[in-house]
Amino acid sequence: INAEYMGETNGFATELLDDIFACKGEIPTVKGKTMSTDCFYEGQGRLDGAICSYTEEEKMAFLQQCHKAGVSNIEMECTYLGAFGKSTGFPVAAMCTTLLDRLQGDQVTSTPAQLGQYVQQASNLMLAYLEKHHKGK
């Protein structure tokens, strides 16, 4: 803030994440790390952008390094959610739907029906959490 480095921690509430994860039931769910980047292409190690300054081998090495560090999702927005949680003290958690395994390729190949199922599963998980923890409040 005002050109002062504020540190690397985020405001994500691990207890909230654990509570949501405990409600998953039969919904296919992975608890892992999300890596936020500043761009969709180079920041995420993609080869299909207009500018690419690395090779397929370098991309795969980067993605393998992320995988070994526990990253199961790459996106661009969660940083702001975590910053909000940190600055307000409001408990926040990120729940993302991952559309593809980046170790297998860069293109989304899911059908519209599959994409709809992913959205429904995420919605069902959040509803299960709300019913368990906030019913009657």
Short mmCIF file of N, CA, C and O in Angstrom, two decimals:
data_model
loop_
_atom_site.label_atom_id
_atom_site.label_comp_id
_atom_site.label_asym_id
_atom_site.label_seq_id
_atom_site.Cartn_x
_atom_site.Cartn_y
_atom_site.Cartn_z
N ILE A 1 0.86 -1.16 0.00
CA ILE A 1 0.00 0.00 0.00
C ILE A 1 0.90 1.22 0.00
O ILE A 1 1.85 1.29 0.78
N ASN A 2 0.60 2.16 -0.88
CA ASN A 2 1.46 3.35 -1.04
C ASN A 2 2.91 2.95 -1.24
O ASN A 2 3.81 3.47 -0.61
N ALA A 3 3.12 1.96 -2.10
CA ALA A 3 4.44 1.47 -2.49
C ALA A 3 5.16 0.72 -1.37
O ALA A 3 6.34 0.46 -1.46
N GLU A 4 4.46 0.36 -0.31
CA GLU A 4 5.06 -0.41 0.77
C GLU A 4 4.65 -1.87 0.64
O GLU A 4 3.47 -2.18 0.50
N TYR A 5 5.63 -2.75 0.67
CA TYR A 5 5.37 -4.19 0.56
C TYR A 5 4.62 -4.65 1.80
O TYR A 5 5.02 -4.38 2.93
N MET A 6 3.51 -5.37 1.61
CA MET A 6 2.65 -5.76 2.72
C MET A 6 2.82 -7.21 3.15
O MET A 6 2.11 -7.68 4.02
N GLY A 7 3.72 -7.95 2.56
CA GLY A 7 3.95 -9.34 2.97
C GLY A 7 3.29 -10.33 2.04
O GLY A 7 2.55 -9.98 1.15
N GLU A 8 3.57 -11.60 2.28
CA GLU A 8 3.11 -12.64 1.38
C GLU A 8 1.91 -13.42 1.89
O GLU A 8 1.37 -14.24 1.17
N THR A 9 1.49 -13.22 3.12
CA THR A 9 0.39 -14.01 3.63
C THR A 9 -0.93 -13.55 3.03
O THR A 9 -1.08 -12.41 2.61
N ASN A 10 -1.89 -14.44 2.99
CA ASN A 10 -3.22 -14.10 2.50
C ASN A 10 -4.21 -14.19 3.64
O ASN A 10 -3.86 -14.56 4.75
N GLY A 11 -5.44 -13.87 3.36
CA GLY A 11 -6.45 -13.89 4.40
C GLY A 11 -7.40 -15.06 4.32
O GLY A 11 -8.51 -14.98 4.85
N PHE A 12 -7.00 -16.14 3.70
CA PHE A 12 -7.89 -17.29 3.59
C PHE A 12 -8.02 -18.01 4.93
O PHE A 12 -7.04 -18.21 5.63
N ALA A 13 -9.24 -18.37 5.26
CA ALA A 13 -9.54 -19.04 6.52
C ALA A 13 -9.50 -20.55 6.32
O ALA A 13 -10.43 -21.11 5.75
N THR A 14 -8.44 -21.19 6.78
CA THR A 14 -8.31 -22.63 6.56
C THR A 14 -9.41 -23.40 7.28
O THR A 14 -9.84 -24.45 6.80
N GLU A 15 -9.90 -22.90 8.42
CA GLU A 15 -10.99 -23.57 9.12
C GLU A 15 -12.26 -23.56 8.27
O GLU A 15 -12.99 -24.55 8.22
N LEU A 16 -12.53 -22.45 7.60
CA LEU A 16 -13.69 -22.37 6.72
C LEU A 16 -13.54 -23.35 5.56
O LEU A 16 -14.48 -24.06 5.21
N LEU A 17 -12.35 -23.41 4.98
CA LEU A 17 -12.09 -24.37 3.91
C LEU A 17 -12.34 -25.79 4.39
O LEU A 17 -12.99 -26.58 3.71
N ASP A 18 -11.84 -26.12 5.58
CA ASP A 18 -12.04 -27.46 6.12
C ASP A 18 -13.53 -27.76 6.33
O ASP A 18 -13.99 -28.87 6.06
N ASP A 19 -14.28 -26.77 6.82
CA ASP A 19 -15.72 -26.95 7.03
C ASP A 19 -16.45 -27.21 5.71
O ASP A 19 -17.34 -28.06 5.63
N ILE A 20 -16.09 -26.45 4.67
CA ILE A 20 -16.70 -26.65 3.36
C ILE A 20 -16.33 -28.03 2.81
O ILE A 20 -17.19 -28.78 2.34
N PHE A 21 -15.05 -28.38 2.90
CA PHE A 21 -14.58 -29.66 2.38
C PHE A 21 -15.27 -30.84 3.08
O PHE A 21 -15.58 -31.85 2.46
N ALA A 22 -15.56 -30.69 4.37
CA ALA A 22 -16.21 -31.76 5.13
C ALA A 22 -17.64 -32.02 4.66
O ALA A 22 -18.20 -33.08 4.95
N CYS A 23 -18.20 -31.10 3.90
CA CYS A 23 -19.58 -31.24 3.41
C CYS A 23 -19.65 -31.88 2.03
O CYS A 23 -20.73 -32.01 1.46
N LYS A 24 -18.55 -32.32 1.48
CA LYS A 24 -18.51 -32.73 0.08
C LYS A 24 -19.31 -33.99 -0.22
O LYS A 24 -19.78 -34.17 -1.33
N GLY A 25 -19.48 -34.85 0.77
CA GLY A 25 -20.24 -36.08 0.51
C GLY A 25 -19.67 -36.82 -0.68
O GLY A 25 -18.48 -37.12 -0.74
N GLU A 26 -20.52 -37.08 -1.69
CA GLU A 26 -20.10 -37.81 -2.89
C GLU A 26 -19.62 -36.90 -4.01
O GLU A 26 -19.28 -37.36 -5.10
N ILE A 27 -19.59 -35.60 -3.76
CA ILE A 27 -19.17 -34.64 -4.79
C ILE A 27 -17.66 -34.76 -4.99
O ILE A 27 -16.90 -34.63 -4.03
N PRO A 28 -17.19 -35.03 -6.22
CA PRO A 28 -15.75 -35.12 -6.45
C PRO A 28 -15.08 -33.79 -6.12
O PRO A 28 -15.39 -32.76 -6.72
N THR A 29 -14.22 -33.81 -5.11
CA THR A 29 -13.62 -32.58 -4.60
C THR A 29 -12.16 -32.81 -4.26
O THR A 29 -11.80 -33.84 -3.72
N VAL A 30 -11.33 -31.83 -4.58
CA VAL A 30 -9.92 -31.87 -4.26
C VAL A 30 -9.61 -30.63 -3.43
O VAL A 30 -10.00 -29.53 -3.78
N LYS A 31 -8.92 -30.82 -2.32
CA LYS A 31 -8.47 -29.68 -1.53
C LYS A 31 -7.00 -29.48 -1.88
O LYS A 31 -6.18 -30.39 -1.70
N GLY A 32 -6.68 -28.32 -2.42
CA GLY A 32 -5.31 -28.06 -2.82
C GLY A 32 -5.05 -26.57 -2.83
O GLY A 32 -5.85 -25.77 -2.35
N LYS A 33 -3.95 -26.21 -3.39
CA LYS A 33 -3.55 -24.81 -3.46
C LYS A 33 -3.98 -24.22 -4.80
O LYS A 33 -3.93 -24.89 -5.82
N THR A 34 -4.37 -22.95 -4.75
CA THR A 34 -4.65 -22.19 -5.95
C THR A 34 -3.52 -21.21 -6.16
O THR A 34 -3.15 -20.49 -5.24
N MET A 35 -2.98 -21.18 -7.35
CA MET A 35 -1.95 -20.21 -7.70
C MET A 35 -2.59 -19.11 -8.54
O MET A 35 -3.20 -19.40 -9.58
N SER A 36 -2.52 -17.89 -8.07
CA SER A 36 -3.04 -16.75 -8.83
C SER A 36 -1.91 -16.13 -9.63
O SER A 36 -0.78 -16.01 -9.15
N THR A 37 -2.23 -15.75 -10.86
CA THR A 37 -1.25 -15.12 -11.72
C THR A 37 -1.80 -13.80 -12.25
O THR A 37 -2.98 -13.50 -12.07
N ASP A 38 -0.96 -13.05 -12.91
CA ASP A 38 -1.39 -11.75 -13.44
C ASP A 38 -1.82 -11.81 -14.90
O ASP A 38 -2.17 -10.79 -15.48
N CYS A 39 -1.79 -13.00 -15.50
CA CYS A 39 -2.25 -13.11 -16.88
C CYS A 39 -2.66 -14.54 -17.18
O CYS A 39 -2.26 -15.48 -16.50
N PHE A 40 -3.46 -14.69 -18.20
CA PHE A 40 -4.00 -16.00 -18.57
C PHE A 40 -2.98 -16.86 -19.32
O PHE A 40 -3.01 -18.08 -19.22
N TYR A 41 -2.10 -16.25 -20.05
CA TYR A 41 -1.21 -17.03 -20.92
C TYR A 41 0.15 -17.29 -20.28
O TYR A 41 0.38 -18.35 -19.72
N GLU A 42 1.06 -16.35 -20.36
CA GLU A 42 2.41 -16.61 -19.86
C GLU A 42 2.44 -16.88 -18.36
O GLU A 42 3.18 -17.74 -17.91
N GLY A 43 1.64 -16.16 -17.59
CA GLY A 43 1.63 -16.36 -16.15
C GLY A 43 1.16 -17.75 -15.75
O GLY A 43 1.49 -18.23 -14.67
N GLN A 44 0.40 -18.39 -16.61
CA GLN A 44 -0.11 -19.73 -16.32
C GLN A 44 0.63 -20.81 -17.12
O GLN A 44 0.21 -21.97 -17.14
N GLY A 45 1.70 -20.42 -17.78
CA GLY A 45 2.49 -21.39 -18.53
C GLY A 45 1.79 -21.95 -19.75
O GLY A 45 1.97 -23.12 -20.10
N ARG A 46 1.00 -21.14 -20.42
CA ARG A 46 0.29 -21.60 -21.60
C ARG A 46 1.13 -21.34 -22.85
O ARG A 46 1.90 -20.40 -22.91
N LEU A 47 0.93 -22.16 -23.85
CA LEU A 47 1.64 -22.02 -25.13
C LEU A 47 0.76 -21.46 -26.23
O LEU A 47 1.24 -21.23 -27.34
N ASP A 48 -0.51 -21.23 -25.96
CA ASP A 48 -1.45 -20.86 -27.02
C ASP A 48 -1.76 -19.36 -27.07
O ASP A 48 -2.71 -18.94 -27.70
N GLY A 49 -0.93 -18.54 -26.45
CA GLY A 49 -1.12 -17.08 -26.50
C GLY A 49 -0.36 -16.45 -27.64
O GLY A 49 0.41 -17.11 -28.35
N ALA A 50 -0.56 -15.17 -27.83
CA ALA A 50 0.12 -14.44 -28.91
C ALA A 50 1.62 -14.34 -28.67
O ALA A 50 2.40 -14.33 -29.61
N ILE A 51 2.03 -14.26 -27.41
CA ILE A 51 3.45 -14.15 -27.06
C ILE A 51 3.80 -15.33 -26.17
O ILE A 51 3.11 -15.61 -25.20
N CYS A 52 4.87 -16.01 -26.52
CA CYS A 52 5.30 -17.15 -25.72
C CYS A 52 6.82 -17.19 -25.74
O CYS A 52 7.42 -17.36 -26.81
N SER A 53 7.43 -17.04 -24.57
CA SER A 53 8.89 -16.96 -24.52
C SER A 53 9.53 -18.21 -23.91
O SER A 53 10.64 -18.15 -23.42
N TYR A 54 8.83 -19.35 -23.95
CA TYR A 54 9.36 -20.57 -23.38
C TYR A 54 8.93 -21.76 -24.23
O TYR A 54 8.02 -21.65 -25.05
N THR A 55 9.57 -22.87 -24.00
CA THR A 55 9.31 -24.08 -24.79
C THR A 55 8.30 -24.98 -24.08
O THR A 55 7.96 -24.77 -22.91
N GLU A 56 7.84 -25.99 -24.78
CA GLU A 56 6.96 -27.00 -24.20
C GLU A 56 7.62 -27.66 -22.99
O GLU A 56 6.97 -27.89 -21.97
N GLU A 57 8.91 -27.94 -23.11
CA GLU A 57 9.64 -28.57 -22.01
C GLU A 57 9.69 -27.65 -20.79
O GLU A 57 9.51 -28.10 -19.65
N GLU A 58 9.93 -26.37 -21.00
CA GLU A 58 9.95 -25.41 -19.89
C GLU A 58 8.57 -25.27 -19.25
O GLU A 58 8.44 -25.18 -18.03
N LYS A 59 7.55 -25.27 -20.09
CA LYS A 59 6.18 -25.22 -19.58
C LYS A 59 5.90 -26.41 -18.69
O LYS A 59 5.37 -26.27 -17.58
N MET A 60 6.21 -27.60 -19.17
CA MET A 60 5.94 -28.81 -18.40
C MET A 60 6.75 -28.84 -17.10
O MET A 60 6.24 -29.29 -16.07
N ALA A 61 7.98 -28.37 -17.13
CA ALA A 61 8.79 -28.30 -15.91
C ALA A 61 8.13 -27.38 -14.90
O ALA A 61 8.06 -27.68 -13.69
N PHE A 62 7.64 -26.24 -15.37
CA PHE A 62 6.94 -25.28 -14.51
C PHE A 62 5.69 -25.92 -13.91
O PHE A 62 5.45 -25.84 -12.70
N LEU A 63 4.87 -26.57 -14.74
CA LEU A 63 3.64 -27.18 -14.25
C LEU A 63 3.92 -28.34 -13.29
O LEU A 63 3.21 -28.51 -12.30
N GLN A 64 4.97 -29.10 -13.56
CA GLN A 64 5.36 -30.18 -12.64
C GLN A 64 5.79 -29.60 -11.28
O GLN A 64 5.46 -30.15 -10.23
N GLN A 65 6.52 -28.49 -11.32
CA GLN A 65 6.95 -27.83 -10.09
C GLN A 65 5.72 -27.35 -9.29
O GLN A 65 5.66 -27.52 -8.08
N CYS A 66 4.76 -26.80 -9.98
CA CYS A 66 3.52 -26.36 -9.33
C CYS A 66 2.79 -27.55 -8.71
O CYS A 66 2.34 -27.49 -7.56
N HIS A 67 2.69 -28.63 -9.48
CA HIS A 67 2.01 -29.84 -9.00
C HIS A 67 2.69 -30.39 -7.74
O HIS A 67 2.01 -30.73 -6.77
N LYS A 68 4.01 -30.44 -7.75
CA LYS A 68 4.75 -30.94 -6.59
C LYS A 68 4.55 -30.05 -5.37
O LYS A 68 4.61 -30.52 -4.23
N ALA A 69 4.29 -28.75 -5.60
CA ALA A 69 4.05 -27.82 -4.49
C ALA A 69 2.60 -27.87 -4.00
O ALA A 69 2.23 -27.13 -3.08
N GLY A 70 1.77 -28.72 -4.62
CA GLY A 70 0.39 -28.88 -4.17
C GLY A 70 -0.61 -28.01 -4.90
O GLY A 70 -1.79 -27.97 -4.52
N VAL A 71 -0.19 -27.35 -5.97
CA VAL A 71 -1.11 -26.51 -6.74
C VAL A 71 -2.03 -27.40 -7.56
O VAL A 71 -1.57 -28.24 -8.33
N SER A 72 -3.33 -27.20 -7.39
CA SER A 72 -4.30 -27.96 -8.16
C SER A 72 -5.19 -27.04 -8.99
O SER A 72 -6.07 -27.52 -9.70
N ASN A 73 -4.94 -25.74 -8.92
CA ASN A 73 -5.75 -24.78 -9.67
C ASN A 73 -4.91 -23.54 -9.94
O ASN A 73 -4.14 -23.10 -9.09
N ILE A 74 -5.07 -22.99 -11.15
CA ILE A 74 -4.40 -21.75 -11.52
C ILE A 74 -5.46 -20.78 -12.02
O ILE A 74 -6.29 -21.15 -12.85
N GLU A 75 -5.46 -19.56 -11.49
CA GLU A 75 -6.45 -18.57 -11.91
C GLU A 75 -5.92 -17.17 -11.64
O GLU A 75 -4.76 -17.01 -11.29
N MET A 76 -6.76 -16.16 -11.78
CA MET A 76 -6.28 -14.79 -11.68
C MET A 76 -7.00 -13.93 -10.64
O MET A 76 -6.61 -12.79 -10.44
N GLU A 77 -8.01 -14.43 -9.97
CA GLU A 77 -8.82 -13.56 -9.12
C GLU A 77 -8.69 -13.79 -7.62
O GLU A 77 -8.98 -12.89 -6.84
N CYS A 78 -8.31 -14.96 -7.18
CA CYS A 78 -8.34 -15.29 -5.75
C CYS A 78 -7.45 -14.40 -4.89
O CYS A 78 -7.71 -14.23 -3.71
N THR A 79 -6.42 -13.85 -5.48
CA THR A 79 -5.54 -12.96 -4.72
C THR A 79 -6.34 -11.83 -4.09
O THR A 79 -6.13 -11.45 -2.94
N TYR A 80 -7.29 -11.30 -4.84
CA TYR A 80 -8.09 -10.19 -4.34
C TYR A 80 -9.02 -10.64 -3.22
O TYR A 80 -9.23 -9.90 -2.25
N LEU A 81 -9.58 -11.82 -3.34
CA LEU A 81 -10.43 -12.35 -2.29
C LEU A 81 -9.62 -12.54 -1.00
O LEU A 81 -10.06 -12.17 0.09
N GLY A 82 -8.43 -13.11 -1.12
CA GLY A 82 -7.57 -13.29 0.04
C GLY A 82 -7.16 -11.97 0.67
O GLY A 82 -7.12 -11.84 1.90
N ALA A 83 -6.88 -10.98 -0.15
CA ALA A 83 -6.52 -9.65 0.37
C ALA A 83 -7.70 -9.03 1.11
O ALA A 83 -7.53 -8.40 2.16
N PHE A 84 -8.90 -9.22 0.59
CA PHE A 84 -10.10 -8.73 1.26
C PHE A 84 -10.23 -9.37 2.64
O PHE A 84 -10.48 -8.69 3.64
N GLY A 85 -10.07 -10.68 2.70
CA GLY A 85 -10.16 -11.38 3.98
C GLY A 85 -9.12 -10.90 4.96
O GLY A 85 -9.41 -10.70 6.14
N LYS A 86 -7.91 -10.69 4.47
CA LYS A 86 -6.84 -10.24 5.35
C LYS A 86 -7.10 -8.84 5.88
O LYS A 86 -6.93 -8.56 7.06
N SER A 87 -7.54 -7.93 5.02
CA SER A 87 -7.71 -6.54 5.44
C SER A 87 -8.96 -6.32 6.28
O SER A 87 -9.00 -5.40 7.09
N THR A 88 -9.98 -7.17 6.13
CA THR A 88 -11.22 -6.98 6.88
C THR A 88 -11.36 -7.92 8.06
O THR A 88 -12.20 -7.69 8.93
N GLY A 89 -10.58 -8.99 8.07
CA GLY A 89 -10.74 -10.00 9.11
C GLY A 89 -11.94 -10.89 8.87
O GLY A 89 -12.30 -11.72 9.70
N PHE A 90 -12.58 -10.74 7.71
CA PHE A 90 -13.74 -11.55 7.34
C PHE A 90 -13.25 -12.89 6.83
O PHE A 90 -12.37 -12.94 5.96
N PRO A 91 -13.76 -14.01 7.34
CA PRO A 91 -13.28 -15.32 6.87
C PRO A 91 -13.68 -15.58 5.43
O PRO A 91 -14.86 -15.47 5.08
N VAL A 92 -12.72 -15.90 4.59
CA VAL A 92 -12.98 -16.20 3.19
C VAL A 92 -12.28 -17.50 2.80
O VAL A 92 -11.26 -17.88 3.38
N ALA A 93 -12.85 -18.16 1.83
CA ALA A 93 -12.25 -19.36 1.25
C ALA A 93 -12.59 -19.35 -0.24
O ALA A 93 -13.62 -18.81 -0.64
N ALA A 94 -11.73 -19.91 -1.04
CA ALA A 94 -11.96 -19.98 -2.49
C ALA A 94 -12.40 -21.38 -2.85
O ALA A 94 -11.82 -22.37 -2.41
N MET A 95 -13.45 -21.45 -3.65
CA MET A 95 -13.91 -22.72 -4.19
C MET A 95 -13.93 -22.55 -5.70
O MET A 95 -14.67 -21.73 -6.23
N CYS A 96 -13.08 -23.28 -6.38
CA CYS A 96 -12.94 -23.13 -7.83
C CYS A 96 -13.31 -24.43 -8.52
O CYS A 96 -13.13 -25.52 -7.97
N THR A 97 -13.80 -24.31 -9.72
CA THR A 97 -14.04 -25.46 -10.57
C THR A 97 -12.92 -25.50 -11.60
O THR A 97 -12.76 -24.57 -12.37
N THR A 98 -12.13 -26.54 -11.55
CA THR A 98 -11.01 -26.68 -12.47
C THR A 98 -11.49 -27.44 -13.70
O THR A 98 -12.02 -28.55 -13.58
N LEU A 99 -11.31 -26.85 -14.86
CA LEU A 99 -11.88 -27.39 -16.09
C LEU A 99 -11.01 -28.41 -16.80
O LEU A 99 -11.50 -29.15 -17.63
N LEU A 100 -9.71 -28.40 -16.52
CA LEU A 100 -8.84 -29.33 -17.22
C LEU A 100 -7.57 -29.59 -16.43
O LEU A 100 -7.21 -28.82 -15.56
N ASP A 101 -6.93 -30.68 -16.74
CA ASP A 101 -5.64 -31.04 -16.15
C ASP A 101 -4.56 -30.46 -17.04
O ASP A 101 -4.33 -30.94 -18.15
N ARG A 102 -3.90 -29.42 -16.57
CA ARG A 102 -2.89 -28.73 -17.38
C ARG A 102 -1.70 -29.62 -17.71
O ARG A 102 -0.96 -29.34 -18.65
N LEU A 103 -1.50 -30.69 -16.97
CA LEU A 103 -0.43 -31.61 -17.32
C LEU A 103 -0.78 -32.44 -18.55
O LEU A 103 0.08 -33.06 -19.16
N GLN A 104 -2.07 -32.39 -18.94
CA GLN A 104 -2.54 -33.12 -20.12
C GLN A 104 -2.76 -32.21 -21.33
O GLN A 104 -2.96 -32.71 -22.43
N GLY A 105 -2.78 -30.90 -21.13
CA GLY A 105 -3.00 -29.98 -22.26
C GLY A 105 -3.55 -28.65 -21.81
O GLY A 105 -3.89 -28.46 -20.64
N ASP A 106 -3.67 -27.73 -22.75
CA ASP A 106 -4.09 -26.36 -22.45
C ASP A 106 -5.53 -26.05 -22.87
O ASP A 106 -6.05 -25.00 -22.52
N GLN A 107 -6.17 -26.92 -23.62
CA GLN A 107 -7.48 -26.61 -24.17
C GLN A 107 -8.59 -27.31 -23.39
O GLN A 107 -8.47 -28.47 -23.01
N VAL A 108 -9.68 -26.59 -23.17
CA VAL A 108 -10.87 -27.17 -22.53
C VAL A 108 -11.55 -28.07 -23.55
O VAL A 108 -11.92 -27.62 -24.64
N THR A 109 -11.73 -29.32 -23.20
CA THR A 109 -12.37 -30.28 -24.10
C THR A 109 -13.69 -30.79 -23.54
O THR A 109 -14.33 -31.64 -24.17
N SER A 110 -14.09 -30.28 -22.38
CA SER A 110 -15.35 -30.71 -21.77
C SER A 110 -16.53 -30.28 -22.63
O SER A 110 -16.51 -29.22 -23.24
N THR A 111 -17.56 -31.10 -22.63
CA THR A 111 -18.78 -30.78 -23.35
C THR A 111 -19.58 -29.75 -22.55
O THR A 111 -19.35 -29.59 -21.33
N PRO A 112 -20.53 -29.07 -23.17
CA PRO A 112 -21.39 -28.15 -22.41
C PRO A 112 -22.10 -28.85 -21.24
O PRO A 112 -22.24 -28.27 -20.17
N ALA A 113 -22.49 -30.08 -21.43
CA ALA A 113 -23.14 -30.83 -20.35
C ALA A 113 -22.18 -31.06 -19.19
O ALA A 113 -22.56 -30.93 -18.01
N GLN A 114 -20.94 -31.41 -19.50
CA GLN A 114 -19.95 -31.60 -18.44
C GLN A 114 -19.66 -30.29 -17.70
O GLN A 114 -19.56 -30.28 -16.48
N LEU A 115 -19.55 -29.20 -18.44
CA LEU A 115 -19.32 -27.90 -17.81
C LEU A 115 -20.47 -27.55 -16.88
O LEU A 115 -20.26 -27.05 -15.76
N GLY A 116 -21.69 -27.82 -17.31
CA GLY A 116 -22.85 -27.59 -16.46
C GLY A 116 -22.82 -28.44 -15.20
O GLY A 116 -23.20 -27.99 -14.12
N GLN A 117 -22.35 -29.68 -15.35
CA GLN A 117 -22.24 -30.58 -14.19
C GLN A 117 -21.22 -30.03 -13.19
O GLN A 117 -21.45 -30.09 -11.98
N TYR A 118 -20.12 -29.48 -13.67
CA TYR A 118 -19.11 -28.90 -12.77
C TYR A 118 -19.72 -27.76 -11.96
O TYR A 118 -19.51 -27.65 -10.75
N VAL A 119 -20.48 -26.90 -12.61
CA VAL A 119 -21.13 -25.79 -11.92
C VAL A 119 -22.12 -26.31 -10.90
O VAL A 119 -22.19 -25.83 -9.76
N GLN A 120 -22.90 -27.31 -11.28
CA GLN A 120 -23.90 -27.88 -10.37
C GLN A 120 -23.24 -28.50 -9.15
O GLN A 120 -23.72 -28.35 -8.03
N GLN A 121 -22.13 -29.21 -9.36
CA GLN A 121 -21.44 -29.84 -8.23
C GLN A 121 -20.90 -28.79 -7.26
O GLN A 121 -21.02 -28.95 -6.04
N ALA A 122 -20.33 -27.71 -7.78
CA ALA A 122 -19.82 -26.64 -6.91
C ALA A 122 -20.97 -26.00 -6.15
O ALA A 122 -20.86 -25.73 -4.94
N SER A 123 -22.09 -25.77 -6.83
CA SER A 123 -23.27 -25.19 -6.17
C SER A 123 -23.80 -26.12 -5.09
O SER A 123 -24.16 -25.67 -3.99
N ASN A 124 -23.84 -27.40 -5.37
CA ASN A 124 -24.33 -28.37 -4.39
C ASN A 124 -23.44 -28.41 -3.15
O ASN A 124 -23.92 -28.54 -2.02
N LEU A 125 -22.13 -28.30 -3.35
CA LEU A 125 -21.21 -28.29 -2.22
C LEU A 125 -21.45 -27.05 -1.35
O LEU A 125 -21.52 -27.15 -0.13
N MET A 126 -21.59 -25.90 -1.96
CA MET A 126 -21.83 -24.69 -1.19
C MET A 126 -23.17 -24.76 -0.47
O MET A 126 -23.27 -24.36 0.70
N LEU A 127 -24.20 -25.29 -1.12
CA LEU A 127 -25.50 -25.45 -0.46
C LEU A 127 -25.42 -26.41 0.72
O LEU A 127 -26.03 -26.17 1.77
N ALA A 128 -24.66 -27.49 0.57
CA ALA A 128 -24.50 -28.44 1.67
C ALA A 128 -23.82 -27.76 2.85
O ALA A 128 -24.23 -27.96 4.02
N TYR A 129 -22.82 -26.95 2.59
CA TYR A 129 -22.15 -26.21 3.67
C TYR A 129 -23.13 -25.25 4.35
O TYR A 129 -23.21 -25.20 5.58
N LEU A 130 -23.87 -24.48 3.57
CA LEU A 130 -24.80 -23.50 4.13
C LEU A 130 -25.89 -24.19 4.95
O LEU A 130 -26.26 -23.70 6.03
N GLU A 131 -26.39 -25.32 4.46
CA GLU A 131 -27.41 -26.05 5.21
C GLU A 131 -26.88 -26.55 6.54
O GLU A 131 -27.56 -26.49 7.57
N LYS A 132 -25.66 -27.03 6.54
CA LYS A 132 -25.08 -27.60 7.76
C LYS A 132 -24.72 -26.51 8.78
O LYS A 132 -24.94 -26.67 9.97
N HIS A 133 -24.15 -25.42 8.32
CA HIS A 133 -23.59 -24.43 9.23
C HIS A 133 -24.44 -23.18 9.45
O HIS A 133 -24.17 -22.42 10.38
N HIS A 134 -25.42 -22.96 8.63
CA HIS A 134 -26.18 -21.71 8.75
C HIS A 134 -27.69 -21.92 8.72
O HIS A 134 -28.44 -20.96 8.62
N LYS A 135 -28.14 -23.16 8.81
CA LYS A 135 -29.57 -23.44 8.78
C LYS A 135 -30.24 -22.82 10.01
O LYS A 135 -29.79 -23.00 11.13
N GLY A 136 -31.29 -22.06 9.77
CA GLY A 136 -32.04 -21.46 10.84
C GLY A 136 -31.45 -20.19 11.43
O GLY A 136 -31.95 -19.65 12.40
N LYS A 137 -30.35 -19.71 10.85
CA LYS A 137 -29.72 -18.49 11.38
C LYS A 137 -30.22 -17.27 10.65
O LYS A 137 -30.61 -17.26 9.56
#
